[in-house]
Short mmCIF file of C-alpha atoms and ligand atoms in Angstrom, two decimals:
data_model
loop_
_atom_site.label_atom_id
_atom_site.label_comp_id
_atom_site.label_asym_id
_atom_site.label_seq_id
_atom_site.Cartn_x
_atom_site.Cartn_y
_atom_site.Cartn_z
CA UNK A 8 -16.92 14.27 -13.64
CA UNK A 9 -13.53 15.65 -12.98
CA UNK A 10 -15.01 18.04 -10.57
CA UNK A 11 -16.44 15.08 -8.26
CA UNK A 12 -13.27 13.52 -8.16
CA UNK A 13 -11.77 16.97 -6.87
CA UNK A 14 -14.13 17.03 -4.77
CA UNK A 15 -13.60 13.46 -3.46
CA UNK A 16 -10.04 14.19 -3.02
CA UNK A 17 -10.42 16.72 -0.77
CA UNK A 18 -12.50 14.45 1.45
CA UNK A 19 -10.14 11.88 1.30
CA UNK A 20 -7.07 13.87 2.29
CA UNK A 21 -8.99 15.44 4.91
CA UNK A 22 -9.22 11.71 6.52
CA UNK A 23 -5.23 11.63 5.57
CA UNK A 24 -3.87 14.61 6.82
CA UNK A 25 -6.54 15.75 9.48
CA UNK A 26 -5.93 19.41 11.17
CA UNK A 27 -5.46 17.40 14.80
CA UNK A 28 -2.46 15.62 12.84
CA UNK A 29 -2.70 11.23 13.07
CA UNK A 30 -4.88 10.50 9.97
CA UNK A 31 -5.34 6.97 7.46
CA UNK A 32 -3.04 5.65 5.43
CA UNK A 33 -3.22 6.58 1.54
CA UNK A 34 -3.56 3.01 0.58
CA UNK A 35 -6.57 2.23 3.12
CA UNK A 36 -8.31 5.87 2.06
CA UNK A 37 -8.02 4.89 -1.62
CA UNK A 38 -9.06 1.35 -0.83
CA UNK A 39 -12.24 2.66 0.48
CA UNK A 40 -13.20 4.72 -2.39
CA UNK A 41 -15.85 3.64 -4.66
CA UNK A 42 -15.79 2.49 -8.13
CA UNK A 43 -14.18 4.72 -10.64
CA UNK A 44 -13.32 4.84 -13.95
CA UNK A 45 -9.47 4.39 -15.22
CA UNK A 46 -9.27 8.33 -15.82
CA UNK A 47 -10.96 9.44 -12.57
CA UNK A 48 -8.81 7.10 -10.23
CA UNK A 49 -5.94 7.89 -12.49
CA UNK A 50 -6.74 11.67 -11.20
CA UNK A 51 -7.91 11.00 -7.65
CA UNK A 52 -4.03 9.26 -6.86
CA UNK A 53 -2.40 12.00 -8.92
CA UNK A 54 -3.79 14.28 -6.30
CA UNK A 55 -3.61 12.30 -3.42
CA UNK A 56 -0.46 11.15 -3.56
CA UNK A 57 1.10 14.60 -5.32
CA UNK A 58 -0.25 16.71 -2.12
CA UNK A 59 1.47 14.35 0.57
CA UNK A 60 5.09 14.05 -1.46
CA UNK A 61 4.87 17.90 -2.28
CA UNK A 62 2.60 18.82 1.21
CA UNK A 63 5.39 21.15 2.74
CA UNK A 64 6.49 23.31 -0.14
CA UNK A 65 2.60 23.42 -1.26
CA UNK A 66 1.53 24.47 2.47
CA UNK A 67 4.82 26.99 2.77
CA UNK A 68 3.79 28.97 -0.55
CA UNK A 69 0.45 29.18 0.46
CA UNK A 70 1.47 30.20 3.86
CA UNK A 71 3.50 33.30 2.55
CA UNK A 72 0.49 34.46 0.34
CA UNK A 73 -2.09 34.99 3.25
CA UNK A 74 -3.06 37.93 5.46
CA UNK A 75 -4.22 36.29 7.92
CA UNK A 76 -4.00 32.41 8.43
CA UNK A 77 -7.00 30.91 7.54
CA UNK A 78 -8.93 28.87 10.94
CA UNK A 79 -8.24 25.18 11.48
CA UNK A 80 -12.08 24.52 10.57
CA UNK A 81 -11.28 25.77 7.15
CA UNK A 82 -9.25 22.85 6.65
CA UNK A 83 -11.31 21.46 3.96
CA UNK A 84 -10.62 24.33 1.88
CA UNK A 85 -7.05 24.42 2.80
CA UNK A 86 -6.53 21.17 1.48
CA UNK A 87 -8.35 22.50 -1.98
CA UNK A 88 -6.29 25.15 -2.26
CA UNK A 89 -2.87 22.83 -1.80
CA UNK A 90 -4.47 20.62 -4.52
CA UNK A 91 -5.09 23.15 -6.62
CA UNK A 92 -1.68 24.24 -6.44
CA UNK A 93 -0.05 21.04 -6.62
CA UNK A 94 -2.35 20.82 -10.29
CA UNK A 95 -0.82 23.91 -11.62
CA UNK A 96 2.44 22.98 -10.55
CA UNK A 97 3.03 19.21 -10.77
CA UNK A 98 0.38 18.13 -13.60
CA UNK A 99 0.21 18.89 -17.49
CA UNK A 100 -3.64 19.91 -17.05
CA UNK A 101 -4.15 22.92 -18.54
CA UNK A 102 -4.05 26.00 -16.33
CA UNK A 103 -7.40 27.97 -17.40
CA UNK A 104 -9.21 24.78 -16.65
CA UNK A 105 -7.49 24.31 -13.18
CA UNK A 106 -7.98 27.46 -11.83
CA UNK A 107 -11.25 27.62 -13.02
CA UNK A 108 -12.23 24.51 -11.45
CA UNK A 109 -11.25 24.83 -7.46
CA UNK A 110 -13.16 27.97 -7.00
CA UNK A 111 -16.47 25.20 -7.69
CA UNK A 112 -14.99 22.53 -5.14
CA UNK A 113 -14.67 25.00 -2.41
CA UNK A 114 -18.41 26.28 -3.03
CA UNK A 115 -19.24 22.35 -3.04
CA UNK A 116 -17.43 22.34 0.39
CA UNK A 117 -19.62 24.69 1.28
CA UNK A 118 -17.40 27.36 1.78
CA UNK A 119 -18.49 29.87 -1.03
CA UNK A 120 -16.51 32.98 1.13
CA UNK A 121 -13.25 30.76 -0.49
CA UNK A 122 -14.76 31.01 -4.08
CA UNK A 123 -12.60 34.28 -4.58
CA UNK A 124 -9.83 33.77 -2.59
CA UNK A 125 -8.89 30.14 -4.81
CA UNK A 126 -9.28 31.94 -7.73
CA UNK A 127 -7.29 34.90 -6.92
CA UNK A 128 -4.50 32.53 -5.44
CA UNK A 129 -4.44 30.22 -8.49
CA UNK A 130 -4.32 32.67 -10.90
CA UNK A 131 -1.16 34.03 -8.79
CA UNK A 132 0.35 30.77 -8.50
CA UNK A 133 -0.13 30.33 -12.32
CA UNK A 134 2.47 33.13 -13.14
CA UNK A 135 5.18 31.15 -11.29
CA UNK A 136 6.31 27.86 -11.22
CA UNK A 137 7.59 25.25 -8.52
CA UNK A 138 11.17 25.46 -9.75
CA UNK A 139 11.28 29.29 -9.23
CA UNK A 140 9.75 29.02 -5.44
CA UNK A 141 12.15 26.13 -4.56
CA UNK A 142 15.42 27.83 -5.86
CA UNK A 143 16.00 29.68 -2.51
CA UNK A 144 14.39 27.18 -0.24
CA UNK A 145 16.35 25.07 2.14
CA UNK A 146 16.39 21.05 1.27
CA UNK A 147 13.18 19.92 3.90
CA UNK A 148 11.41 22.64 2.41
CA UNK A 149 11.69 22.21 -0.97
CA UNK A 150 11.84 18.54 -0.66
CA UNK A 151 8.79 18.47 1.34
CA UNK A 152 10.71 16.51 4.13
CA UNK A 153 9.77 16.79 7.68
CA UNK A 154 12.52 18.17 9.72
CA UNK A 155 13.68 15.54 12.22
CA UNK A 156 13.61 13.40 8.96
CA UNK A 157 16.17 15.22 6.98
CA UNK A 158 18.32 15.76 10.02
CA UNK A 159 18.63 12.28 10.30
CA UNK A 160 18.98 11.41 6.51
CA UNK A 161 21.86 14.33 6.53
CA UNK A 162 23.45 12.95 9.59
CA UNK A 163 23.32 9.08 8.40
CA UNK A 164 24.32 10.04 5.07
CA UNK A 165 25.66 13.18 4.60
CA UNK A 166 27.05 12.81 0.88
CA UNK A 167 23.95 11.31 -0.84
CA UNK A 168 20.97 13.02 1.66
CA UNK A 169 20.15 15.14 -1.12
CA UNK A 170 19.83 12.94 -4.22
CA UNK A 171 17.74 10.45 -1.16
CA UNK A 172 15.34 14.03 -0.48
CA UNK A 173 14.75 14.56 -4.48
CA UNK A 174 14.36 10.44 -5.26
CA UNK A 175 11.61 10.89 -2.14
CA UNK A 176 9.55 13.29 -4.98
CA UNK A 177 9.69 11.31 -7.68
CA UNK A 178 6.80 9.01 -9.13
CA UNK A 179 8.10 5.51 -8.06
CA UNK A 180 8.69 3.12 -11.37
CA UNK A 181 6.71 0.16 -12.01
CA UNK A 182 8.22 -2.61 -10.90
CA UNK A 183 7.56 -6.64 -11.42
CA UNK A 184 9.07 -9.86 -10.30
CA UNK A 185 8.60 -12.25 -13.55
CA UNK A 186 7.94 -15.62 -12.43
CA UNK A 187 7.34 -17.17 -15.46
CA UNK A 188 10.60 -15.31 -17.88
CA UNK A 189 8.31 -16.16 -21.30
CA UNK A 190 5.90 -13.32 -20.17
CA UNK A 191 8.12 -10.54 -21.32
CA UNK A 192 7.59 -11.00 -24.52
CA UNK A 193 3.27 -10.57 -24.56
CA UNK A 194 4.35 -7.44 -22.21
CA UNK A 195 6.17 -6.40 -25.28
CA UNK A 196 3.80 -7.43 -27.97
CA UNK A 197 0.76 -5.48 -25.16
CA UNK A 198 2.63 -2.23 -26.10
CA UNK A 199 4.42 -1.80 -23.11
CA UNK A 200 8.47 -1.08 -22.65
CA UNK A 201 9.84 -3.55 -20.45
CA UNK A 202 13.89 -2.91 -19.42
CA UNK A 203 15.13 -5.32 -17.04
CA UNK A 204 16.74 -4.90 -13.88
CA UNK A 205 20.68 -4.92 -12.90
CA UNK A 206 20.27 -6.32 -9.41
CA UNK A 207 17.39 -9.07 -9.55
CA UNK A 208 17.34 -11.44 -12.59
CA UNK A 209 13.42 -11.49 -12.27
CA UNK A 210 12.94 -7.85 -11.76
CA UNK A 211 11.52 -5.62 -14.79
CA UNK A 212 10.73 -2.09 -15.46
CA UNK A 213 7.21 -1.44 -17.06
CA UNK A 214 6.42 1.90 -19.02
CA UNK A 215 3.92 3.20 -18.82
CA UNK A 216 2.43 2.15 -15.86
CA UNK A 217 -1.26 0.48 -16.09
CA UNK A 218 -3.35 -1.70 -13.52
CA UNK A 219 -1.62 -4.71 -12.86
CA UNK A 220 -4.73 -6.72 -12.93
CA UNK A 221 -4.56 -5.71 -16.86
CA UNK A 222 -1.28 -7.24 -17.43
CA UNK A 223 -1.22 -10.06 -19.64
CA UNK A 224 -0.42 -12.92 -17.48
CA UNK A 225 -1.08 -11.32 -14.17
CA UNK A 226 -3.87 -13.52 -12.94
CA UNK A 227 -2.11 -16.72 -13.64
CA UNK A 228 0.42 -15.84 -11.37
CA UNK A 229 3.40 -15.04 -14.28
CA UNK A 230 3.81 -11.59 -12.88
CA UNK A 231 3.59 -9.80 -9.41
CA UNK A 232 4.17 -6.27 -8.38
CA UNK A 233 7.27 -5.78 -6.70
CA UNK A 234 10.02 -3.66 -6.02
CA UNK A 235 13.69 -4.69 -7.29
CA UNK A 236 15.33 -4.34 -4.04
CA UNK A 237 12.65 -6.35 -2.23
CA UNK A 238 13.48 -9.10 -4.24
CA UNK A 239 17.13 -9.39 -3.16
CA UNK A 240 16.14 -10.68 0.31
CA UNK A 241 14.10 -14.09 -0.60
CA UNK A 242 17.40 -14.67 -3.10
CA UNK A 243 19.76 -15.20 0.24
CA UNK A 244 17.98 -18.06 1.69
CA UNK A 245 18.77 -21.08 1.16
CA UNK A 246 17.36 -24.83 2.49
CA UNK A 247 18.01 -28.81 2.01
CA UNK A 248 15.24 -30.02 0.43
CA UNK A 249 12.47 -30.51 1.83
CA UNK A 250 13.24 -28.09 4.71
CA UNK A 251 11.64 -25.72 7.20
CA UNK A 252 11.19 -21.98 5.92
CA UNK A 253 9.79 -19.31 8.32
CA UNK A 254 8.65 -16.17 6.82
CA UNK A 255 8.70 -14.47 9.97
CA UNK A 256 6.34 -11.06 8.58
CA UNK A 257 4.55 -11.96 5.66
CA UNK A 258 2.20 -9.76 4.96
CA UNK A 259 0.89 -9.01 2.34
CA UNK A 260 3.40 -11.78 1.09
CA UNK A 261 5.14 -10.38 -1.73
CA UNK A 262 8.75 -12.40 -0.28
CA UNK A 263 6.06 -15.11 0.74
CA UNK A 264 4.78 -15.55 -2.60
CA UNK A 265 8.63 -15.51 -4.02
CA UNK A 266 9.74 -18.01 -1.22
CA UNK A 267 7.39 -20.52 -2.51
CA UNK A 268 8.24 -20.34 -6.05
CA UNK A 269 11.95 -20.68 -5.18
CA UNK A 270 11.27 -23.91 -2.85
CA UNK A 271 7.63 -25.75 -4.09
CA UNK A 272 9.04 -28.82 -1.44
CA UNK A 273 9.70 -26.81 1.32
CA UNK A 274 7.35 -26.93 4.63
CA UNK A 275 6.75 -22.60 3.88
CA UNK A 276 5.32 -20.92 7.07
CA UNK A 277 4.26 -17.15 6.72
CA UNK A 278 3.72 -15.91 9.92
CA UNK A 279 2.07 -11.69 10.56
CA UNK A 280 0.50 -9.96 13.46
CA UNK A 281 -1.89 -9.21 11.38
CA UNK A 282 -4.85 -11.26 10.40
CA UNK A 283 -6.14 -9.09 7.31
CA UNK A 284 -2.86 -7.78 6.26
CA UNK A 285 -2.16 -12.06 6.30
CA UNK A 286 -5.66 -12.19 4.20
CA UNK A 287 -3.33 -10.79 1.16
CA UNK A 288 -0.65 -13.65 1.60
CA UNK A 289 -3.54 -16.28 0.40
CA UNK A 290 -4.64 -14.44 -2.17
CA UNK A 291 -1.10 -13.70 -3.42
CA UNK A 292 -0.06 -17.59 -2.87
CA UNK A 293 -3.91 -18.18 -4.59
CA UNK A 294 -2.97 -16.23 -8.11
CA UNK A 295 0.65 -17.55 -7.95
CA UNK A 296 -0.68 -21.32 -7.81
CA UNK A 297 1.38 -22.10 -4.92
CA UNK A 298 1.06 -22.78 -0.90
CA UNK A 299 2.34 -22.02 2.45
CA UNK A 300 0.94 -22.80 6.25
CA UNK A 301 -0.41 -18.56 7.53
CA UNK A 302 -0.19 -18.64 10.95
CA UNK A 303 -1.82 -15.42 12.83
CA UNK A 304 1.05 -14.42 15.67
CA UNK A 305 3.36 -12.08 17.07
CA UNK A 306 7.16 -13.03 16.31
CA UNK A 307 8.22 -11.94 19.39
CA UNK A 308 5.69 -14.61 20.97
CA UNK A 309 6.52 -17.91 19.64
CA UNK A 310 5.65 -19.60 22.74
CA UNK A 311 2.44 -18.79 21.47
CA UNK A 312 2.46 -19.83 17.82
CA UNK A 313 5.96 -22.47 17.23
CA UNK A 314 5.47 -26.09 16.86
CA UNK A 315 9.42 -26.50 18.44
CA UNK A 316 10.43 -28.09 15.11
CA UNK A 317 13.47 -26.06 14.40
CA UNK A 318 14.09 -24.01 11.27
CA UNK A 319 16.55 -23.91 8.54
CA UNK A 320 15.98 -20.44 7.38
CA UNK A 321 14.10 -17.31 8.61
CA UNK A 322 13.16 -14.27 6.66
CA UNK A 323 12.47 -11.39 8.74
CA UNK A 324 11.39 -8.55 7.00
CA UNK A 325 10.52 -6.45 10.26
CA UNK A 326 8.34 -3.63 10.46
CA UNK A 327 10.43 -0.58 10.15
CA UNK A 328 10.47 3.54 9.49
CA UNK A 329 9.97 2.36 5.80
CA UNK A 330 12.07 5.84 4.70
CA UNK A 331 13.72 3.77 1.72
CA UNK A 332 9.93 3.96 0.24
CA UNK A 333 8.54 7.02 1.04
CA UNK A 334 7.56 7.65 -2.95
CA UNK A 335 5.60 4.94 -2.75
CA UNK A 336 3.78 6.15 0.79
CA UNK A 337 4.78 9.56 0.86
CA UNK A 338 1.77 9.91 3.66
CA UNK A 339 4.21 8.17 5.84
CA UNK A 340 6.33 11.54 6.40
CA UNK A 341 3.38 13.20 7.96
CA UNK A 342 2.09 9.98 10.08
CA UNK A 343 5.50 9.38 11.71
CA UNK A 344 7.09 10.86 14.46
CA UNK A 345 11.17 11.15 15.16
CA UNK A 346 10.03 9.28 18.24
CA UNK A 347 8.97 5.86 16.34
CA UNK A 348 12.13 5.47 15.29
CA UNK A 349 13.65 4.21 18.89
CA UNK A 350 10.38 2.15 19.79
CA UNK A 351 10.83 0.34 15.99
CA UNK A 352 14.41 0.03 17.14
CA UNK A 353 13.06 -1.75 20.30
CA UNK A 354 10.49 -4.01 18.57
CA UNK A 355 12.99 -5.43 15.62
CA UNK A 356 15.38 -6.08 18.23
CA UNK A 357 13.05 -7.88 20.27
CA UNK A 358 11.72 -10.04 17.44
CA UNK A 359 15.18 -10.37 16.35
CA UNK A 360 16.12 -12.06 19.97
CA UNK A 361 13.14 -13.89 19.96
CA UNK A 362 13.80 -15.76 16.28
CA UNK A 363 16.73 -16.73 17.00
CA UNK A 364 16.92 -19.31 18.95
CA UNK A 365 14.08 -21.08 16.19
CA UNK A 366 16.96 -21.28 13.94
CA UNK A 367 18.56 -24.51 13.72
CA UNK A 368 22.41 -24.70 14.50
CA UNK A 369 24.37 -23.95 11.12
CA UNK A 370 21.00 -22.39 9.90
CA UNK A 371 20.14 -18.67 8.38
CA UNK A 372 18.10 -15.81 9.61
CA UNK A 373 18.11 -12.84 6.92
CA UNK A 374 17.07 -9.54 8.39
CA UNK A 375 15.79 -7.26 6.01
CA UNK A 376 14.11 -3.42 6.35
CA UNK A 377 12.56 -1.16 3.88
CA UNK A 378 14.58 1.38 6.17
CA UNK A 379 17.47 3.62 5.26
CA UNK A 380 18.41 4.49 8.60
CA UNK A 381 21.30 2.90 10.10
CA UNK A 382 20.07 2.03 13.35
CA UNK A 383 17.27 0.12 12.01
CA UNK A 384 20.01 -1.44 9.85
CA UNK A 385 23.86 -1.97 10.27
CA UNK A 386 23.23 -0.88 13.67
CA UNK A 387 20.68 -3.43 14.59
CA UNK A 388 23.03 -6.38 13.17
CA UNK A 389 25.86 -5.18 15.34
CA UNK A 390 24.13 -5.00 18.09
CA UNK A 391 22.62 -8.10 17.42
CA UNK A 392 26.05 -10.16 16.83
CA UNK A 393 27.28 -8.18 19.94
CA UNK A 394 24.55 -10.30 21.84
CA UNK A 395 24.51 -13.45 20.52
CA UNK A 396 28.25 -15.11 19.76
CA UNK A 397 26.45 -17.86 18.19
CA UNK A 398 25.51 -15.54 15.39
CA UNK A 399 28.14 -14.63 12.36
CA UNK A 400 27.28 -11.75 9.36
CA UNK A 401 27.56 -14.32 6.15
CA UNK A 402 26.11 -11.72 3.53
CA UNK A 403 27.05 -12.59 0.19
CA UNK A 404 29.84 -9.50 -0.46
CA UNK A 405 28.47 -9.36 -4.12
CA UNK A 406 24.95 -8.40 -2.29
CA UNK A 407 26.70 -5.04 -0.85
CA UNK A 408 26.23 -1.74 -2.58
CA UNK A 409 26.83 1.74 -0.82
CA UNK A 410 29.76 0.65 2.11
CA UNK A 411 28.10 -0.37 5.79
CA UNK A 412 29.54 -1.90 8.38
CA UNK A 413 27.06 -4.43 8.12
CA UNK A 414 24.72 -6.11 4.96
CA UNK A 415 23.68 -4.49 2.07
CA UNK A 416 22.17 -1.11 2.01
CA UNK A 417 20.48 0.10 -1.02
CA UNK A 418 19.59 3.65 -1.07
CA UNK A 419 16.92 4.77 -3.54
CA UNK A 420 17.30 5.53 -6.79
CA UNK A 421 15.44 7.88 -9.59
CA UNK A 422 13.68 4.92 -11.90
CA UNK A 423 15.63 2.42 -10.19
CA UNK A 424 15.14 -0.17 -6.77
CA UNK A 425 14.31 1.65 -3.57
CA UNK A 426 15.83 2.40 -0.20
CA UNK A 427 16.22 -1.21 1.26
CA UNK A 428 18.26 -3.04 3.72
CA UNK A 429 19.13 -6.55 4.32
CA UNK A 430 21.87 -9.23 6.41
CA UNK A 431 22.43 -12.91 6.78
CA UNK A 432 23.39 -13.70 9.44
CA UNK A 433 24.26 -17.68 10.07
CA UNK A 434 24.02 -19.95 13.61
CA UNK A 435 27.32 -22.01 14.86
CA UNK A 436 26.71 -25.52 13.46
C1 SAM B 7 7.50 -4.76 5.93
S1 SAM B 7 5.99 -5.56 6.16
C2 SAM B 7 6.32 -7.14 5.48
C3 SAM B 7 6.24 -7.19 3.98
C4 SAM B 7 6.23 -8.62 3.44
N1 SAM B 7 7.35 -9.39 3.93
C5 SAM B 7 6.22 -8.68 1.94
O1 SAM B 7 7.23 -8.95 1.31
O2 SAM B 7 5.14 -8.47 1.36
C6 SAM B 7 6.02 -5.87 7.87
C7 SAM B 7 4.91 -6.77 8.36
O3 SAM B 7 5.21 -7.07 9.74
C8 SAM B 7 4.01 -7.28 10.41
N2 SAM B 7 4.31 -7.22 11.86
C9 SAM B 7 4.51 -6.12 12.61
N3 SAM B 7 4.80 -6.49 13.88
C10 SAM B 7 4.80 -7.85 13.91
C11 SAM B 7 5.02 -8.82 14.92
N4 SAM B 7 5.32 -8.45 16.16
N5 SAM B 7 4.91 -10.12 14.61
C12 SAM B 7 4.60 -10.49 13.33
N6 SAM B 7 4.36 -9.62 12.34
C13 SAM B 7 4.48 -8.31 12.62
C14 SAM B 7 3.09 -6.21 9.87
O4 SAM B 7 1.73 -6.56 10.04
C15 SAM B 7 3.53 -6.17 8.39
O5 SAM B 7 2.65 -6.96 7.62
#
C-alpha cells in the first residue's frame, strides 16, 4: 500500500517539478489524485509537499554524492531518490523500512539499473542527518530558497530574512476563522487543542491537524479554514447599512465568505478572473448559509463588468508573489521567476487605478497581499497615494506590526499568522 503511494508521488512531482522547469501546482496535482485512504494521503502530502520546501538542500546532497550526474530522462528516479531522502531525513518512519522501500519504486519506474544505486545512497544518507549537512551551508541552501528569492528577502529585510527562510520550512499550523464562537467547545470535547489567536478574535489554532470536512460543525458553516492574518483584512471595512461591498478578487472566497457574515444586509459583490477558482466562492457562501452576487471579470476592466452604482468599500486582495505563504505552497519557489515580481507589480497597480474611481467619495478601498515584499506592499500604496491626491492611508495604527512606511505588514511566524500585507486607504468626501 505504502509502496503505491511512493510510487504515486513520484508521478505526481514529476508533473510538479518537471526536468524542462514550469510544472502544476501542488494543490491542482493533489486535487487530481484518486481516492485514498486518511493514512495514504496523509503520506502522499508528507512527500509532496516535504520535497518542494526541502527541494534544494535534498537535490544539493544528492548532487555531491554522484560520479557522474545522472541524465535529465532519469528524472523519475531523481525525484525517488530526493523523496527517499527527504523520508530519512524529515519523517519519523523508520529507516530500515525506508531504505528498503525506494530501491522497489525505482524498479516500478522501470529503472531497475537505479535499484542499487538508491539503496547504496540511502543507506549513506542514513548515517547522517539534515542538521549535520546544513551546518556549513549558506542560508538559500539550507533553507531551500531560490536565490533571487533570498536576495530579495535579505535586501527587504535584512534583520528578520533568516527567521522568514526557516518559518518558509516549517509545517504551516492549522488555522480557523470561528463563525459561530460556541463551536470551540465540541472542538474541545472532539479531542482536539484549540489556542486562540492574538491578532483576530475569530482566529483559532487546531492540534493536531485533521480534515476539515471532519470537524464538528464544519458543514454548517461554524468553522472555515483560514489563516489568522487573512482575517485582518475583511475586519477594516466598514459600510452604512445596507451598502455596496465589492470584493474585488474573491476567489476561492475565504474574505468573501467573512464579508458576508460581517454585513448579512449589505448588496456583497465578489468579483475573480476566474470562473472555477469563483466556483469555490458559492460553495464557500453555500456551507456558510450566506449570499453574495459572483460576477466573472477582470478588475482592471470594469467597463466590462460595473453596473456604475458606486461603492462604499472595496477589498482588493490582488494577486501577488504570495512569499508570506510559501509553507503553505512551497511549489511556488520553484514555479516563480525574479521576473514576476515587476509584471505583478504592474498588474496590482493597474487594478489598483482601475478600482478606484468605483469608490464612492469618503469611501474605503483596503489593499491587501499575501506578499512580503515591499514593492508589492508599502511601495505599491506610495506610489499609489503619489498618483491619486484624492486618496489618504487611514490604516487603523493598532493594525501595524513590524514598522513600514505604509499599512500593516505581518511577516510569518513559526505556529503563528503568515506573511501578509494590508492598507486602507480612504477617498476625499
Ligand atoms: C490572493 S487570491 C484571492 C483570495 C481570496 N480573496 C480569498 O480570501 O479567498 C487572488 C485572486 O485574484 C484573482 N485575479 C487575478 N487577476 C485578476 C483580475 N485581473 N481580476 C480579477 N481577479 C483576478 C485570481 O483568480 C485569484 O483568485
Amino acid at each position: 500500500m505504502a509502496d503505491n503511494v511512493r510510487l504515486l508521488a513520484v508521478r505526481s512531482l514529476m508533473k510538479v517539478l518537471p526536468a524542462d522547469g514550469g510544472g502544476k501546482s501542488l494543490r491542482e496535482v493533489l486535487a487530481e489524485q484518486p481516492v485514498l485512504l486518511a493514512a495514504e494521503r496523509g503520506l502522499l502530502a508528507d512527500l509532496l509537499f516535504g520535497v518542494c520546501r526541502h527541494y534544494r538542500l535534498l537535490d544539493h546532497w544528492l548532487g555531491q554524492q554522484m560520479d557522474k550526474p545522472l541524465k535529465s530522462s532519469a528524472r523519475a528516479v531523481r525525484l525517488a531518490l530526493l523523496c527517499g531522502l527527504h523520508e530519512l531525513w524529515f519523517s519519523e518512519r523508520p529507516q530500515h523500512a525506508v531504505v528498503n522501500a525506494w530501491p522497489d519504486v525505482c524498479r516500478a519506474l522501470n529503472a531497475p539499473w537505479a535499484a542499487g544505486l538508491c539503496n547504496a545512497l540511502l543507506r549513506k544518507a542514513s548515517k547522517v542527518n539534515a542538521e549535520q549537512i546544513s551546518r556549513h551551508l549558506d542560508v538559500p541552501l539550507r533553507c531551500s530558497l531560490p536565490d533571487w528569492l533570498w536576495q530579495r528577502f535579505d535586501q527587504a529585510w535584512p534583520e528578520q530574512a533568516n527567521d522568514i527562510a526557516e518559518a518558509a520550512l516549517l509545517p504551516p499550523p492549522f488555522t480557523l476563522r470561528l463563525s459561530d464562537p460556541s463551536i470551540e467547545a465540541a472542538l474541545i470535547e472532539d479531542g482536539l487543542e484549540v489556542r486562540r489567536g492574538q491578532l483576530s478574535p475569530q482566529a483559532a489554532y487546531l492540534s493536531p491537524p485533521r480534515p476539515v470536512q471532519m470537524l464538528p460543525g464544519f458543514k454548517d458553516g461554524a468553522l472555515s479554514v483560514q489563516d489568522e492574518a487573512a482575517q485582518l483584512p475583511a475586519l477594516l471595512i466598514e459600510v452604512p447599512a445596507g451598502g455596496r461591498i465589492l470584493d474585488a478578487c474573491a476567489a476561492p472566497g475565504g474574505k468573501t465568505g467573512q464579508l458576508a457574515e460581517y454585513f448579512p444586509d449589505a448588496e456583497l459583490l465578489a468579483l475573480d478572473i476566474d470562473a472555477k477558482r469563483l466556483k469555490r466562492v458559492r460553495d464557500n457562501l453555500d456551507r456558510l448559509r450566506r449570499n453574495a452576487t459572483l460576477v466573472v471579470g477582470d478588475a482592471a476592466e470594469p467597463g466590462n463588468w460595473w453596473d456604475r452604482q458606486l461603492f462604499d468599500a472595496v477589498l482588493l486582495d490582488a494577486p501577488c508573489s504570495a512569499t508570506g505563504i510559501l509553507r503553505r505552497q512551497p511549489d511556488l519557489k520553484w514555479h516563480r521567476r525574479d521576473s514576476d515580481i515587476a509584471t505583478l507589480c504592474g498588474l496590482q497597480a493597474r487594478i489598483l487605478d482601475a478600482i478606484w474611481p468605483l469608490v464612492r467619495p469618503g469611501g474605503m478601498l483596503v489593499y491587501a497581499t499575501c506578499s512580503i515584499l515591499p514593492e508589492e506592499n508599502a511601495g505599491q500604496v506610495q506610489a499609489f497615494l503619489a498618483r491619486h491626491g484624492d486618496a489618504r492611508e487611514d490604516t487603523p495604527v493598532e493594525a501595524r506590526s513590524v514598522i513600514t512606511s505604509h499599512g500593516c505588514q505581518l511577516l510569518p511566524v513559526a505556529d503563528g499568522p503568515d506573511g501578509f500585507f494590508f492598507a486602507r486607504l480612504r477617498k476625499a468626501g
